[in-house]
Each structure stands twice: as structure tokens, then as C-alpha cells.
mmCIF file of C-alpha atoms in Angstrom:
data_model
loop_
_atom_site.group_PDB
_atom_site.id
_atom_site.type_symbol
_atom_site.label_atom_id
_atom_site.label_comp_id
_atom_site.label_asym_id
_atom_site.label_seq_id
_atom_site.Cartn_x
_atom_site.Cartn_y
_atom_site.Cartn_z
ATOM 1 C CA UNK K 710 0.000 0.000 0.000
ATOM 2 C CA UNK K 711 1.568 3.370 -1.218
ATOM 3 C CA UNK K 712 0.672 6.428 0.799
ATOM 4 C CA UNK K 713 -1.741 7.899 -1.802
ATOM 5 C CA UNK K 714 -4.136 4.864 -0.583
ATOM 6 C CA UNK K 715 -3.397 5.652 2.747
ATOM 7 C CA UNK K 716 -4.260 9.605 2.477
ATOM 8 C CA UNK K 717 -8.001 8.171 1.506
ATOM 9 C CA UNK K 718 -8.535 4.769 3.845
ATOM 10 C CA UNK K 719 -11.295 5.737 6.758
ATOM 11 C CA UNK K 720 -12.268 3.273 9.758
ATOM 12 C CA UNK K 721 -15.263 2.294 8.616
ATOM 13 C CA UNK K 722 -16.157 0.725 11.416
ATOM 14 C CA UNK K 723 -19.983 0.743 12.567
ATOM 15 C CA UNK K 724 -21.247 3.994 14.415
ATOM 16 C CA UNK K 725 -17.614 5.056 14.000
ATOM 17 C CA UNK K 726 -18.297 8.642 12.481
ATOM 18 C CA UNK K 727 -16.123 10.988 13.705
ATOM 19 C CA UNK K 728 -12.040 11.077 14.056
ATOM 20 C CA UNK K 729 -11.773 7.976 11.936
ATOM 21 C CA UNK K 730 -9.207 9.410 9.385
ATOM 22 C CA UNK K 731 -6.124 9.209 9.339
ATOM 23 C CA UNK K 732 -5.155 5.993 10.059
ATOM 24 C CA UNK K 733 -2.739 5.934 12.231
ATOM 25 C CA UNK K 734 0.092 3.866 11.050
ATOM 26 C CA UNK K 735 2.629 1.502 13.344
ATOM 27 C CA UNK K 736 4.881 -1.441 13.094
ATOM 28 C CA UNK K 737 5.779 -0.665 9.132
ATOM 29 C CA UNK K 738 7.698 -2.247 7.043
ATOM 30 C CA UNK K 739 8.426 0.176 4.197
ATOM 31 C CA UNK K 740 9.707 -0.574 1.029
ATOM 32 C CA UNK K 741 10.847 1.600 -1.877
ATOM 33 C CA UNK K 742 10.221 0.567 -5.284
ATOM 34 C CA UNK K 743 10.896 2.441 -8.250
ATOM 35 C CA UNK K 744 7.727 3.670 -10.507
ATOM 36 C CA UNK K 745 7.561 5.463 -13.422
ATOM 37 C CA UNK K 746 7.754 9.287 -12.804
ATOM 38 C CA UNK K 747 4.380 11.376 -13.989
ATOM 39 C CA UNK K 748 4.261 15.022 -13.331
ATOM 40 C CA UNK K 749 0.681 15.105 -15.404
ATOM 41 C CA UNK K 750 -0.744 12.750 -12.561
ATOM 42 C CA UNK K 751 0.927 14.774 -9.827
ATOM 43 C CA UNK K 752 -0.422 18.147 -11.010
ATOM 44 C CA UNK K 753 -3.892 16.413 -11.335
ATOM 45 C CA UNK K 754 -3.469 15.089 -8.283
ATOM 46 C CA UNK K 755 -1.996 17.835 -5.794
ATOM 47 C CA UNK K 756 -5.637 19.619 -5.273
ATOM 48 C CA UNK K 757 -6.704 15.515 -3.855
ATOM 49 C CA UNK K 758 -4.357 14.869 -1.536
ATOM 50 C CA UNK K 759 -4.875 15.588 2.336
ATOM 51 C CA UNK K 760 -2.089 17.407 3.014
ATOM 52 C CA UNK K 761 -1.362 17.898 6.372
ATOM 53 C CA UNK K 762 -1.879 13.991 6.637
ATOM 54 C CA UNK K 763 0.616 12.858 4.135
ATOM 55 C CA UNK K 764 3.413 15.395 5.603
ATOM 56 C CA UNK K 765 2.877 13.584 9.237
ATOM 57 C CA UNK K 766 2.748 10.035 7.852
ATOM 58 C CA UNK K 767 5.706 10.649 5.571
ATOM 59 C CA UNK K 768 7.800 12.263 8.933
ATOM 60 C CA UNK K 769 6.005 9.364 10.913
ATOM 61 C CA UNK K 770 7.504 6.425 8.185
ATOM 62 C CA UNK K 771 10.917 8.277 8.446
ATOM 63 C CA UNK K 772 10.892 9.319 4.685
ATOM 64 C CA UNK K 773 12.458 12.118 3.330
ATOM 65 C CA UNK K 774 10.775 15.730 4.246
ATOM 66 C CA UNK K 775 8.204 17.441 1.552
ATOM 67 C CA UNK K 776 7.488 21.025 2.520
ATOM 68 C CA UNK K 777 4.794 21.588 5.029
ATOM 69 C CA UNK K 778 2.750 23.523 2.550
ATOM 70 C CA UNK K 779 2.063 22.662 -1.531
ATOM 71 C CA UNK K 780 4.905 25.189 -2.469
ATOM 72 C CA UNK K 781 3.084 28.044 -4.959
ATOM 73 C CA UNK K 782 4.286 26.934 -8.540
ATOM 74 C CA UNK K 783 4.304 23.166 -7.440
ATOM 75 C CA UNK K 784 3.250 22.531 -10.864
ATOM 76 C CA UNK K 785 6.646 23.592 -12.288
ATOM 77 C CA UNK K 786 8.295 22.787 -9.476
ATOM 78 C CA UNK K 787 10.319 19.780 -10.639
ATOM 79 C CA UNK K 788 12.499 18.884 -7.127
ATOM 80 C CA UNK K 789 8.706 19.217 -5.376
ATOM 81 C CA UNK K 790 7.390 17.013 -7.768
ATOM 82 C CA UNK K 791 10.102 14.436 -8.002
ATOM 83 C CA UNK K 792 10.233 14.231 -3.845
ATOM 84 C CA UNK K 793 6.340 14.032 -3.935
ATOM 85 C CA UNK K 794 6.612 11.283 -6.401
ATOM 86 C CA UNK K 795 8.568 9.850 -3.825
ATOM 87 C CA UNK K 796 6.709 9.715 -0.773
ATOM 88 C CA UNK K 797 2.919 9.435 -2.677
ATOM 89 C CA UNK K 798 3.882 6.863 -5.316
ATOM 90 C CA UNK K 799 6.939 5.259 -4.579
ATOM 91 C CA UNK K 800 6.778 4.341 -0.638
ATOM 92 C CA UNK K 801 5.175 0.952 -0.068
ATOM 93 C CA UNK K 802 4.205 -0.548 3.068
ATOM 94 C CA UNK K 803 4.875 -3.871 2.973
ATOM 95 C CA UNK K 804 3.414 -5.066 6.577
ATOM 96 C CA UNK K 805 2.459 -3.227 9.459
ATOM 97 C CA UNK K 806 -0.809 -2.000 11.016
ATOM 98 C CA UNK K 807 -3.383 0.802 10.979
ATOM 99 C CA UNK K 808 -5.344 1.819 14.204
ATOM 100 C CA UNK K 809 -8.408 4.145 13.931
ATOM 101 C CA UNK K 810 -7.724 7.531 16.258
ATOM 102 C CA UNK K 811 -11.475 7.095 17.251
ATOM 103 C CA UNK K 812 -12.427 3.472 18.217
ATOM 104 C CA UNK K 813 -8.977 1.718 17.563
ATOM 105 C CA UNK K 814 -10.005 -0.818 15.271
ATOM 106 C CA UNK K 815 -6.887 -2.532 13.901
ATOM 107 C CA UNK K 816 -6.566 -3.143 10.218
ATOM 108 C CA UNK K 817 -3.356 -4.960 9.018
ATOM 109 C CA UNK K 818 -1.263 -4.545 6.320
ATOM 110 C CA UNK K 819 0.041 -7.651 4.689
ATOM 111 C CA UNK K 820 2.504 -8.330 2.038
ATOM 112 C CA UNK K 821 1.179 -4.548 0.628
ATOM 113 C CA UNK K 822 -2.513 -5.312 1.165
ATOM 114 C CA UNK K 823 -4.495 -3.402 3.907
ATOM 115 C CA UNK K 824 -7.046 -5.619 5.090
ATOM 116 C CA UNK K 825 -10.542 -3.751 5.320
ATOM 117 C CA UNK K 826 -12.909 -6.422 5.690
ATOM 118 C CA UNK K 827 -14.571 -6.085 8.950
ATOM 119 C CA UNK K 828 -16.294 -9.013 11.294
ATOM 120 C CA UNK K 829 -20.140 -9.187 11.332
ATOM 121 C CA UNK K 830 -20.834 -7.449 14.603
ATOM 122 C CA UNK K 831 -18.637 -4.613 13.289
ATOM 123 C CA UNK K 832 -20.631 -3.770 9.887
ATOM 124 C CA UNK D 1008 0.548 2.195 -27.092
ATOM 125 C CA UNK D 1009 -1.560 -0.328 -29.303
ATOM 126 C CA UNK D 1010 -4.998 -2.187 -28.710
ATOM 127 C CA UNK D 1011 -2.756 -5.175 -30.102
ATOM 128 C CA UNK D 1012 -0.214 -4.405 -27.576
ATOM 129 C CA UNK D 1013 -1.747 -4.207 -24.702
ATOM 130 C CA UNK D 1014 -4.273 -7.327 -25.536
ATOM 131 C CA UNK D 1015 -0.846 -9.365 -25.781
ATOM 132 C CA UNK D 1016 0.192 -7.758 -22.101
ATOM 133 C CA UNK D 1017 -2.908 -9.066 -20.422
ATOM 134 C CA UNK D 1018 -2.380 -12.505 -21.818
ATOM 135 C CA UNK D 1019 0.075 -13.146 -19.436
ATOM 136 C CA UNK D 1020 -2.115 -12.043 -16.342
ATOM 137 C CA UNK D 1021 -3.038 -15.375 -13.953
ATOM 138 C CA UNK D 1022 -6.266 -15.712 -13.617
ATOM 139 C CA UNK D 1023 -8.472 -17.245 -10.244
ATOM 140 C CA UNK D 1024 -6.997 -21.150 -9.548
ATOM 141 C CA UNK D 1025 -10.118 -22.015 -7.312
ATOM 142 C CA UNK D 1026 -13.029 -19.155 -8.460
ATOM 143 C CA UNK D 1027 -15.328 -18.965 -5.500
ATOM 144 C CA UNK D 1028 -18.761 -19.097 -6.860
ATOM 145 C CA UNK D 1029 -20.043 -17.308 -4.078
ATOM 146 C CA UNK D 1030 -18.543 -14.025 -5.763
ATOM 147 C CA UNK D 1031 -19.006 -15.046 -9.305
ATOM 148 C CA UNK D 1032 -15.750 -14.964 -10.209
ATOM 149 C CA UNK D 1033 -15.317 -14.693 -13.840
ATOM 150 C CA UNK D 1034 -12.096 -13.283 -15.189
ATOM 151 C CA UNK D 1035 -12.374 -10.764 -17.609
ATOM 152 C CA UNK D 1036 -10.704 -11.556 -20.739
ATOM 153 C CA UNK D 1037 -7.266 -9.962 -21.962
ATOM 154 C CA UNK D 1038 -9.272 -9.203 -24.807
ATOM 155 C CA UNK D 1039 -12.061 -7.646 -23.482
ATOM 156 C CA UNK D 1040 -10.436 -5.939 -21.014
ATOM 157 C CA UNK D 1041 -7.904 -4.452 -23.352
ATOM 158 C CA UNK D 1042 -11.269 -3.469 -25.177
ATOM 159 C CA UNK D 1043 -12.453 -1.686 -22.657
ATOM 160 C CA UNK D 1044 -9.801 0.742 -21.443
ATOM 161 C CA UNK D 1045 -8.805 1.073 -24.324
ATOM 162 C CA UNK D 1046 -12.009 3.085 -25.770
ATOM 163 C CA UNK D 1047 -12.172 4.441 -22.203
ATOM 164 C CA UNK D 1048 -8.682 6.289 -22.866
ATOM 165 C CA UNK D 1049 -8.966 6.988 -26.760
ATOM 166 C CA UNK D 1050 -12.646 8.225 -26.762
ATOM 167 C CA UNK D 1051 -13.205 9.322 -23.703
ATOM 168 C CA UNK D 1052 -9.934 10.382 -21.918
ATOM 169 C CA UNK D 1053 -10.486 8.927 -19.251
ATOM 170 C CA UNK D 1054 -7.636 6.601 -17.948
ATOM 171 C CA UNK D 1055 -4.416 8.593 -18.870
ATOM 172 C CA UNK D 1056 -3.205 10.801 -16.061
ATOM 173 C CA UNK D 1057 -6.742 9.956 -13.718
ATOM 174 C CA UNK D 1058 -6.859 8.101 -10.972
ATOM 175 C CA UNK D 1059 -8.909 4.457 -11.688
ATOM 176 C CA UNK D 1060 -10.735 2.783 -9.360
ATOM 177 C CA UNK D 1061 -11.637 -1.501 -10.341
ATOM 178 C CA UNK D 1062 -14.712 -2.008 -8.419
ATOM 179 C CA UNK D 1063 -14.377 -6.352 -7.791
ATOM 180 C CA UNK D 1064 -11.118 -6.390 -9.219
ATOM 181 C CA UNK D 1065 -10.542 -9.876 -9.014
ATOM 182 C CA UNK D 1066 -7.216 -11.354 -10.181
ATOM 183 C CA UNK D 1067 -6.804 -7.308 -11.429
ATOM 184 C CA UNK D 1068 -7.129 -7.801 -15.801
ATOM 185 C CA UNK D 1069 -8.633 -4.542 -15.588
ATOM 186 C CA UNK D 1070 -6.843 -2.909 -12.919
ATOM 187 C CA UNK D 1071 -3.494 -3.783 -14.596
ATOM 188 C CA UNK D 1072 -5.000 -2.553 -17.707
ATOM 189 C CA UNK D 1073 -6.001 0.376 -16.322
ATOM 190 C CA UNK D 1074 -2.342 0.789 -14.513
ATOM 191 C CA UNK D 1075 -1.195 0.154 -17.958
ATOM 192 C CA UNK D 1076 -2.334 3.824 -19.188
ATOM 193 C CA UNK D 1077 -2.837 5.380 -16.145
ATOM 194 C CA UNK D 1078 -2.934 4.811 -12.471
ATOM 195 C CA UNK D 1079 -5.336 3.173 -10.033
ATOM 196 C CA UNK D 1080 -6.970 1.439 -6.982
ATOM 197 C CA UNK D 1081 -8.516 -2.084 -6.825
ATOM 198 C CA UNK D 1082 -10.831 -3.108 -4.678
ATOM 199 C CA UNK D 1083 -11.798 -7.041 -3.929
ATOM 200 C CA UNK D 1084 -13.488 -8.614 -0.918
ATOM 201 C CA UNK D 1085 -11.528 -11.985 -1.550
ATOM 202 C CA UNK D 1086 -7.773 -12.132 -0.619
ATOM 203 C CA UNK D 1087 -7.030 -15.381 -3.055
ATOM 204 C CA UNK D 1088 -8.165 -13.385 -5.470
ATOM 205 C CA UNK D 1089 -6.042 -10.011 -4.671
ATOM 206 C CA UNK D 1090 -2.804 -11.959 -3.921
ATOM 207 C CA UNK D 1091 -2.966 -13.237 -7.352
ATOM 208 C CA UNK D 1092 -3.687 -10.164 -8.925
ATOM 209 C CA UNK D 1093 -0.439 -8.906 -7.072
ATOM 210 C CA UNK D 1094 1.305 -11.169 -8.151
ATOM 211 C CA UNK D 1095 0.040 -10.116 -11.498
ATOM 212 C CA UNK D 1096 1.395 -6.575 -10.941
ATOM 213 C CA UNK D 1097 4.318 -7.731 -9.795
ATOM 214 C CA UNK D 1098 5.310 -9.577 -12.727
ATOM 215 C CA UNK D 1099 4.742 -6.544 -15.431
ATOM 216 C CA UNK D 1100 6.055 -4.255 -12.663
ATOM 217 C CA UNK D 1101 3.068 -2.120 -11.937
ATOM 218 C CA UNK D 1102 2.730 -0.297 -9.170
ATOM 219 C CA UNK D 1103 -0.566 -0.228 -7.822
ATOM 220 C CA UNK D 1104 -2.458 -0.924 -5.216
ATOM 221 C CA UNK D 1105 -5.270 -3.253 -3.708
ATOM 222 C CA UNK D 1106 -7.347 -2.854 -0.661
ATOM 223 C CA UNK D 1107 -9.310 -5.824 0.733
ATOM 224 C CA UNK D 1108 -12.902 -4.787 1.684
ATOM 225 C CA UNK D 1109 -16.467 -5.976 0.670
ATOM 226 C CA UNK D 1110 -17.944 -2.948 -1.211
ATOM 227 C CA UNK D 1111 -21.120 -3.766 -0.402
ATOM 228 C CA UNK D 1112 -20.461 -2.234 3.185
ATOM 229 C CA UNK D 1113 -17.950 -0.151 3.087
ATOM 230 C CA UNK D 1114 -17.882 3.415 3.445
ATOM 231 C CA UNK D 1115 -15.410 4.692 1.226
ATOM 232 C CA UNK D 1116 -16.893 8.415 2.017
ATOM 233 C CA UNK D 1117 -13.121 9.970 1.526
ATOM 234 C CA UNK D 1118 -12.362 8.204 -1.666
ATOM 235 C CA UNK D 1119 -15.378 10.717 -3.524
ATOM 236 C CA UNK D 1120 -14.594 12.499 -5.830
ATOM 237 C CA UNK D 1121 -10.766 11.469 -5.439
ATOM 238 C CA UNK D 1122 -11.321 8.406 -8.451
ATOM 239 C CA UNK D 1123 -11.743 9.863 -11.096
ATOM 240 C CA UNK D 1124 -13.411 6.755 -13.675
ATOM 241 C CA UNK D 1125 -13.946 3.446 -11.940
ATOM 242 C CA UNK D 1126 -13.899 0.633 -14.039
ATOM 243 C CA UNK D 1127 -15.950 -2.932 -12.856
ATOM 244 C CA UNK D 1128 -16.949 -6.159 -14.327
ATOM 245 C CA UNK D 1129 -19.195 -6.581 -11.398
ATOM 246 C CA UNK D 1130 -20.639 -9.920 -10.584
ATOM 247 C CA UNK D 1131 -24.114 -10.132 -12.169
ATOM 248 C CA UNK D 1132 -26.171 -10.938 -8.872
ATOM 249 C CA UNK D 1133 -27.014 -14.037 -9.748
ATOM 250 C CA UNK D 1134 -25.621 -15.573 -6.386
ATOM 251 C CA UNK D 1135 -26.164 -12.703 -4.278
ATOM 252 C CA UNK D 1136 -29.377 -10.710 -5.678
ATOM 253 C CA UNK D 1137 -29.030 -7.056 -6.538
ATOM 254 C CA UNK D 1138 -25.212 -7.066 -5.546
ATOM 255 C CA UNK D 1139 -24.609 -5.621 -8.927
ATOM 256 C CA UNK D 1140 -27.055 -2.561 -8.610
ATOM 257 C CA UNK D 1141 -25.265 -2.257 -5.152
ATOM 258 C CA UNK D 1142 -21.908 -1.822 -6.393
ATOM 259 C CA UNK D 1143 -22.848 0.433 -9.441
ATOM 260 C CA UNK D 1144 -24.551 2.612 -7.088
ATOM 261 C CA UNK D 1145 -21.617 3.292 -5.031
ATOM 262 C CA UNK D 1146 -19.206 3.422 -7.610
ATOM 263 C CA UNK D 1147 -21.345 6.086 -9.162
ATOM 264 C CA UNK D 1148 -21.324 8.079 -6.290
ATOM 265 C CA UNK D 1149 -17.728 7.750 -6.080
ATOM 266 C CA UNK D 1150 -16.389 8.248 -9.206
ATOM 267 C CA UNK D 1151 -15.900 11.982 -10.211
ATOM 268 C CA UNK D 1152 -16.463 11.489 -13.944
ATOM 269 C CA UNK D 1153 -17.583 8.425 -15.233
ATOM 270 C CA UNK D 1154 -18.156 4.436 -14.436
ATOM 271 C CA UNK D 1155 -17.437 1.519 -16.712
ATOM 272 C CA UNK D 1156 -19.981 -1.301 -16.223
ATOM 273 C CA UNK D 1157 -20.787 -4.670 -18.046
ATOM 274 C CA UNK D 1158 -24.120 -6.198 -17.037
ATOM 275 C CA UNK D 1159 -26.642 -8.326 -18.485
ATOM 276 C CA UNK D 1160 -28.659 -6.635 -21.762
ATOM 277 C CA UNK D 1161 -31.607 -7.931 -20.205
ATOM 278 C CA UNK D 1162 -31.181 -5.616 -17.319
ATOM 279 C CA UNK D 1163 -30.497 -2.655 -19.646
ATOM 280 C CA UNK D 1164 -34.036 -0.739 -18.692
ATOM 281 C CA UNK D 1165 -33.990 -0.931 -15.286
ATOM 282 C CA UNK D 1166 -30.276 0.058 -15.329
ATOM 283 C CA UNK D 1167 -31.472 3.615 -17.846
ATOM 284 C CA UNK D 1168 -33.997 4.220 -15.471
ATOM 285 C CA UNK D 1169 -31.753 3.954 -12.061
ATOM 286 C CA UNK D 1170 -29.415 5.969 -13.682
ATOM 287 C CA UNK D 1171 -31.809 8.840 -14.687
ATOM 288 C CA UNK D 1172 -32.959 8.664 -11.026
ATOM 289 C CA UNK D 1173 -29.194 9.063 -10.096
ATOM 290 C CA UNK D 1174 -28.872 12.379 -12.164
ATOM 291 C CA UNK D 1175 -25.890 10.430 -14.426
ATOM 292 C CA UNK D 1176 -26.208 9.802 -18.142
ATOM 293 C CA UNK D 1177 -25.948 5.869 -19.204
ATOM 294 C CA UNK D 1178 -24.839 5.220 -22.767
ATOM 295 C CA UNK D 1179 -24.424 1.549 -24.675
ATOM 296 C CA UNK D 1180 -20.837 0.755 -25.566
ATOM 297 C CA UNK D 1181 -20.943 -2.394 -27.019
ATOM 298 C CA UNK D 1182 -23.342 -5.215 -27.321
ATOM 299 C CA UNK D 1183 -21.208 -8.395 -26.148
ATOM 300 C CA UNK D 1184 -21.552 -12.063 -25.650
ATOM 301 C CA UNK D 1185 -21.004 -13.777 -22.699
ATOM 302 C CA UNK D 1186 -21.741 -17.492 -21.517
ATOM 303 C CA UNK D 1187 -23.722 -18.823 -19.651
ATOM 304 C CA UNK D 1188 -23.936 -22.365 -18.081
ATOM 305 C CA UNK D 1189 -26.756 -23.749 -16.206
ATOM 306 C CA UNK D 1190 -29.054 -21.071 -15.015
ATOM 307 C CA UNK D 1191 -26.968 -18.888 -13.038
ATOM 308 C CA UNK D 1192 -23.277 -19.139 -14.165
ATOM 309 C CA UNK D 1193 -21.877 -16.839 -16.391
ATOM 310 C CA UNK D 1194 -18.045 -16.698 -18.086
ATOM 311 C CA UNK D 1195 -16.569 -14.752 -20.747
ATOM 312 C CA UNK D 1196 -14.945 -16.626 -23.068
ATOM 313 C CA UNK D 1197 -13.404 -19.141 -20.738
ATOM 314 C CA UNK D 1198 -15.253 -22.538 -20.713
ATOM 315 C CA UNK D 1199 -15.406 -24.854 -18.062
ATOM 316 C CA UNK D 1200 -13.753 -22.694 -15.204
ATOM 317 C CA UNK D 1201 -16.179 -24.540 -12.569
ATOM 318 C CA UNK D 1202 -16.375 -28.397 -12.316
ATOM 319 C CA UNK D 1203 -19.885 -28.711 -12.763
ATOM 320 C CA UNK D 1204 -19.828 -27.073 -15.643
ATOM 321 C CA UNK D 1205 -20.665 -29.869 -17.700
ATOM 322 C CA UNK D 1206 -23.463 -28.613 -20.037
ATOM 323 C CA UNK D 1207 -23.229 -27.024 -23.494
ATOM 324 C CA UNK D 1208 -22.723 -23.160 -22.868
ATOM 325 C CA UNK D 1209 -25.800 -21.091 -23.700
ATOM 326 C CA UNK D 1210 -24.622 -17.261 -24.843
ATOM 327 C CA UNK D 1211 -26.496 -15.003 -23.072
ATOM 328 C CA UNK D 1212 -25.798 -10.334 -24.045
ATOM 329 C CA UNK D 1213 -23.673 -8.212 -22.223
ATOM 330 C CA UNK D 1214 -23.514 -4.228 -22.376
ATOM 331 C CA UNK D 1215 -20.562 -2.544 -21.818
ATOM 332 C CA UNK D 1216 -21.875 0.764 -20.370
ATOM 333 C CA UNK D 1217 -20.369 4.259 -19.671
ATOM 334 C CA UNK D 1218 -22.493 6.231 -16.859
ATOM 335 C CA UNK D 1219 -21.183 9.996 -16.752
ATOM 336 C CA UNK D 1220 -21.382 12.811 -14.231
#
């Protein structure tokens, strides 16, 4: 799971409605792996992204620092892009877990997959 | 890149070992899926530089696809089926990724608006009934531009008339074939994927639908 799945994953949790985003990540196993560089899908992407979130997660995981704000002329803003590309696209977490800030529901991460599916008594 | 191309890509995609029929798993062809994104991207832009969103993605043909020309999400509530299709990623090197969650109940409330087309060969709701109006409601009101759907031609009114109630337009595609076996199986192109499948196929229509916002 890269972190541009994590800046949208929710606890989804029954009757959990409020603080249930962002998952708060521990025990990960993060693994870089190279992916083809796309300023296009940036750009178009830059207005999506949670930002505050994915500047915390990224300092949280250890990776290297993007600015605390979405610099001005971030679409021509080719180190920006590149070290977004980075952290959004090219981060993977391999293993690890994600508690809900709210009710602390657990969802693992396994071999890149986040587990979502939730128990009957939880729907 | 080329239909051609891209049909020869998906070839090499596994497909679902064991298909649980529970979820009607029927892999979508390399050449149907190629099919599909492919007039997604050409006539409707699309795929290329959007983020995707494979509703049931299965052993991920049309996530990979998808990934192929532009970037996405796949979503699948059985983890057989989403190991394989990372495995399938891994293997062309795409970088993608899956989440594991039954769409039919989750709340993906953050994810609106954020997909831009979401692309689903849903199963038909033969097993579970209604589970395909189900997940082509919430991928509509998830998607920020337009849905890709295949269901059964004989569903086609009901579908135009949900879809004027949810404020999106519906348009016909392509008229396809798919087969069926007994009553309540159906397969594209690949016979004999279940055991019991011992009766002669019976071809029942497909449309391949494009809902927009």
C-alpha cells in the first residue's frame, strides 16, 4: 500500500463517524520501489491529496521531508514534484498495522494489502 | 501504445486457480479488457493521467489494464483473489495498489470524488441478488467522472432508469456475448472454469456501459 491509498482509507467501522481518518500507522515495514515518474498525474493530483496527513505520515515512516505547505508553482516545481513522487507513489508498506484515532479498530497490512474487511458485529 | 499491444500484455495475467462461486468470479478476458480501457482512454480520456478505481477487481485484468495507461486502486473482498492479482502486478512491474474490503459495506466516504473513472466487471447478482445494482450505485457516487460497467442486456431498462434517477447519463458501448452455463453461471470466453460445468454453454448479451457525471 503506497501512501496515496493511505491519504483516503477511513475506519469504517460501525457507528464510528467521527475522528476515523487518518489511520494511524505503526509497526511498518516500508519498502521503496521504483515507478515510473508522472508530473501530469501529480499536477492532477496535488488539489486531492490531504495534506497535512501525508506530511505527518511521511515524517512518521521516516521518509524524506516534503514542505509543510504545496509550495506556490508546485506545478513547475520539478524537485517538489520528483520528492512528492517519492513519498505518494513510490513508498510501499509492505506489513504493518493501521489503528483508527477514534475506536482503535486494527486493520493490518500484509505483504502490501491493507485488510478492510470487517467481522459481522462490526458492519 | 496499441490495442494489439496491450491485448498481448494481459495474456500473461493469472487468472483465479479455485473461483469462488459465491462471488461469481469470472475473469475478464485480456481481450475484453484491453477493449475496454482502451475506448475508455482513446474516446473518452479517461484513464491517462486519472486516478482508476476496479470495483471487484478480481485477479486485477482490468486494474493492470487500467495501470497500464494510467494509475489506479482495486478493490476485492476476496484475498485469493487479490494476492494473485499482485502477483500479477508484480510480474509486469506495476505499481498499484489493492485494498481488501467488501464494497457492499464499506464506506469509502473519503475516496469521492478522489477516483476519477472506476472501471468494474461486477458480478451479475445471480448468487447474491441485486449485488450488482449495489456496487454500481456506489461506484457512481464515487467516481468523479464516469463508471465503466458490463451487465446483463436484459437488465439494460432498469439500469437507464436507475441511472436517470441518479442524475448520471448511461450510454451503450458495445453489445457483447457472454456465456452462460446452467441457469446462473456466467463466463466470458473461458469454458469450463467450474467443475460442474458440464453442459453445453448457452450465450447469453452483455452491455458494456459508460455512466457519466
Amino acid at each position: 500500500m503506497r501512501l496515496i491509498t493511505h491519504n483516503l482509507l477511513q475506519c469504517h467501522v460501525k457507528n464510528c463517524n467521527s475522528n476515523n481518518f487518518p489511520l494511524k500507522i505503526e509497526d511498518a515495514q516500508v519498502e521503496l520501489i521504483e515507478a515510473d515518474y508522472n508530473p501530469e498525474f501529480l499536477v492532477n493530483m496535488l488539489p486531492k491529496i490531504d495534506w497535512p496527513v501525508l506530511v505527518n505520515t511521511a515524517k512518521q515512516l521516516g521518509l524524506p521531508e516534503i514542505p509543510a505547505q504545496v509550495p506556490e508553482d508546485a506545478e513547475n516545481n520539478e524537485a517538489f514534484l520528483q520528492g512528492l513522487h517519492s513519498v505518494l507513489l513510490e513508498t510501499h508498506i509492505q506489513q504493518g498495522r493501521m489503528i483508527c484515532p477514534g475506536c482503535g479498530h486494527v486493520f493490518n497490512i500484509k505483504e502490501g494489502i491493507p485488510n478492510m474487511l470487517l467481522a459481522e458485529h462490526e458492519i | 501504445m496499441k490495442l494489439k499491444e496491450l491485448e498481448g500484455i494481459l495474456q500473461d495475467c493469472a487468472v483465479f486457480s479455485d473461483p469462488k462461486i459465491q462471488y461469481e468470479q469470472y475473469p475478464t478476458t485480456a481481450h475484453l479488457a484491453a477493449r475496454m480501457l482502451y475506448t475508455a482512454d482513446t474516446v473518452y480520456d479517461d484513464i491517462e493521467d486519472k486516478v482508476i478505481g476496479d470495483f471487484g477487481c478480481g485477479c486485477g485484468v482490468l486494474s493492470i489494464a487500467a495501470n497500464i495507461l494510467g494509475a489506479g486502486i482495486g478493490f476485492d473482498i476476496d484475498p485469493d483473489a487479490v494476492a494473485i492479482a499482485q502477483e500479477n502486478c508484480d510480474q509486469f512491474d506495476i505499481s498499484m495498489d489493492f485494498v481488501l474490503t467488501d464494497l457492499t459495506q464499506a464506506r469509502l466516504d473519503r475516496f469521492k470524488g478522489q477516483i476519477d473513472t472506476i472501471i468494474m466487471n461486477p458480478p451479475f447478482g445471480t448468487k447474491t441478488k441485486g449485488v450488482d445494482m449495489v456496487l454500481l450505485k456506489k461506484a457512481i457516487e464515487i467516481a468523479g467522472t464516469s463508471v465503466y460497467s458490463l451487465h446483463k442486456t436484459s437488465t439494460r431498462d432498469h439500469i437507464m432508469k436507475k441511472a436517470k434517477e441518479w442524475g448520471v447519463g448511461c450510454e451503450v458501448l458495445a453489445e457483447l456475448k457472454a456465456s452462460l452455463y446452467y441457469q446462473y453461471m456466467y463466463i466470458f470466453d473461458v469454458p469450463m472454469m467450474y467443475k460442474f460445468h458440464k453442459k453445453k454453454s448457452v450465450d447469453i448479451a452483455v452491455d458494456f456501459l459508460r455512466f457519466s457525471k
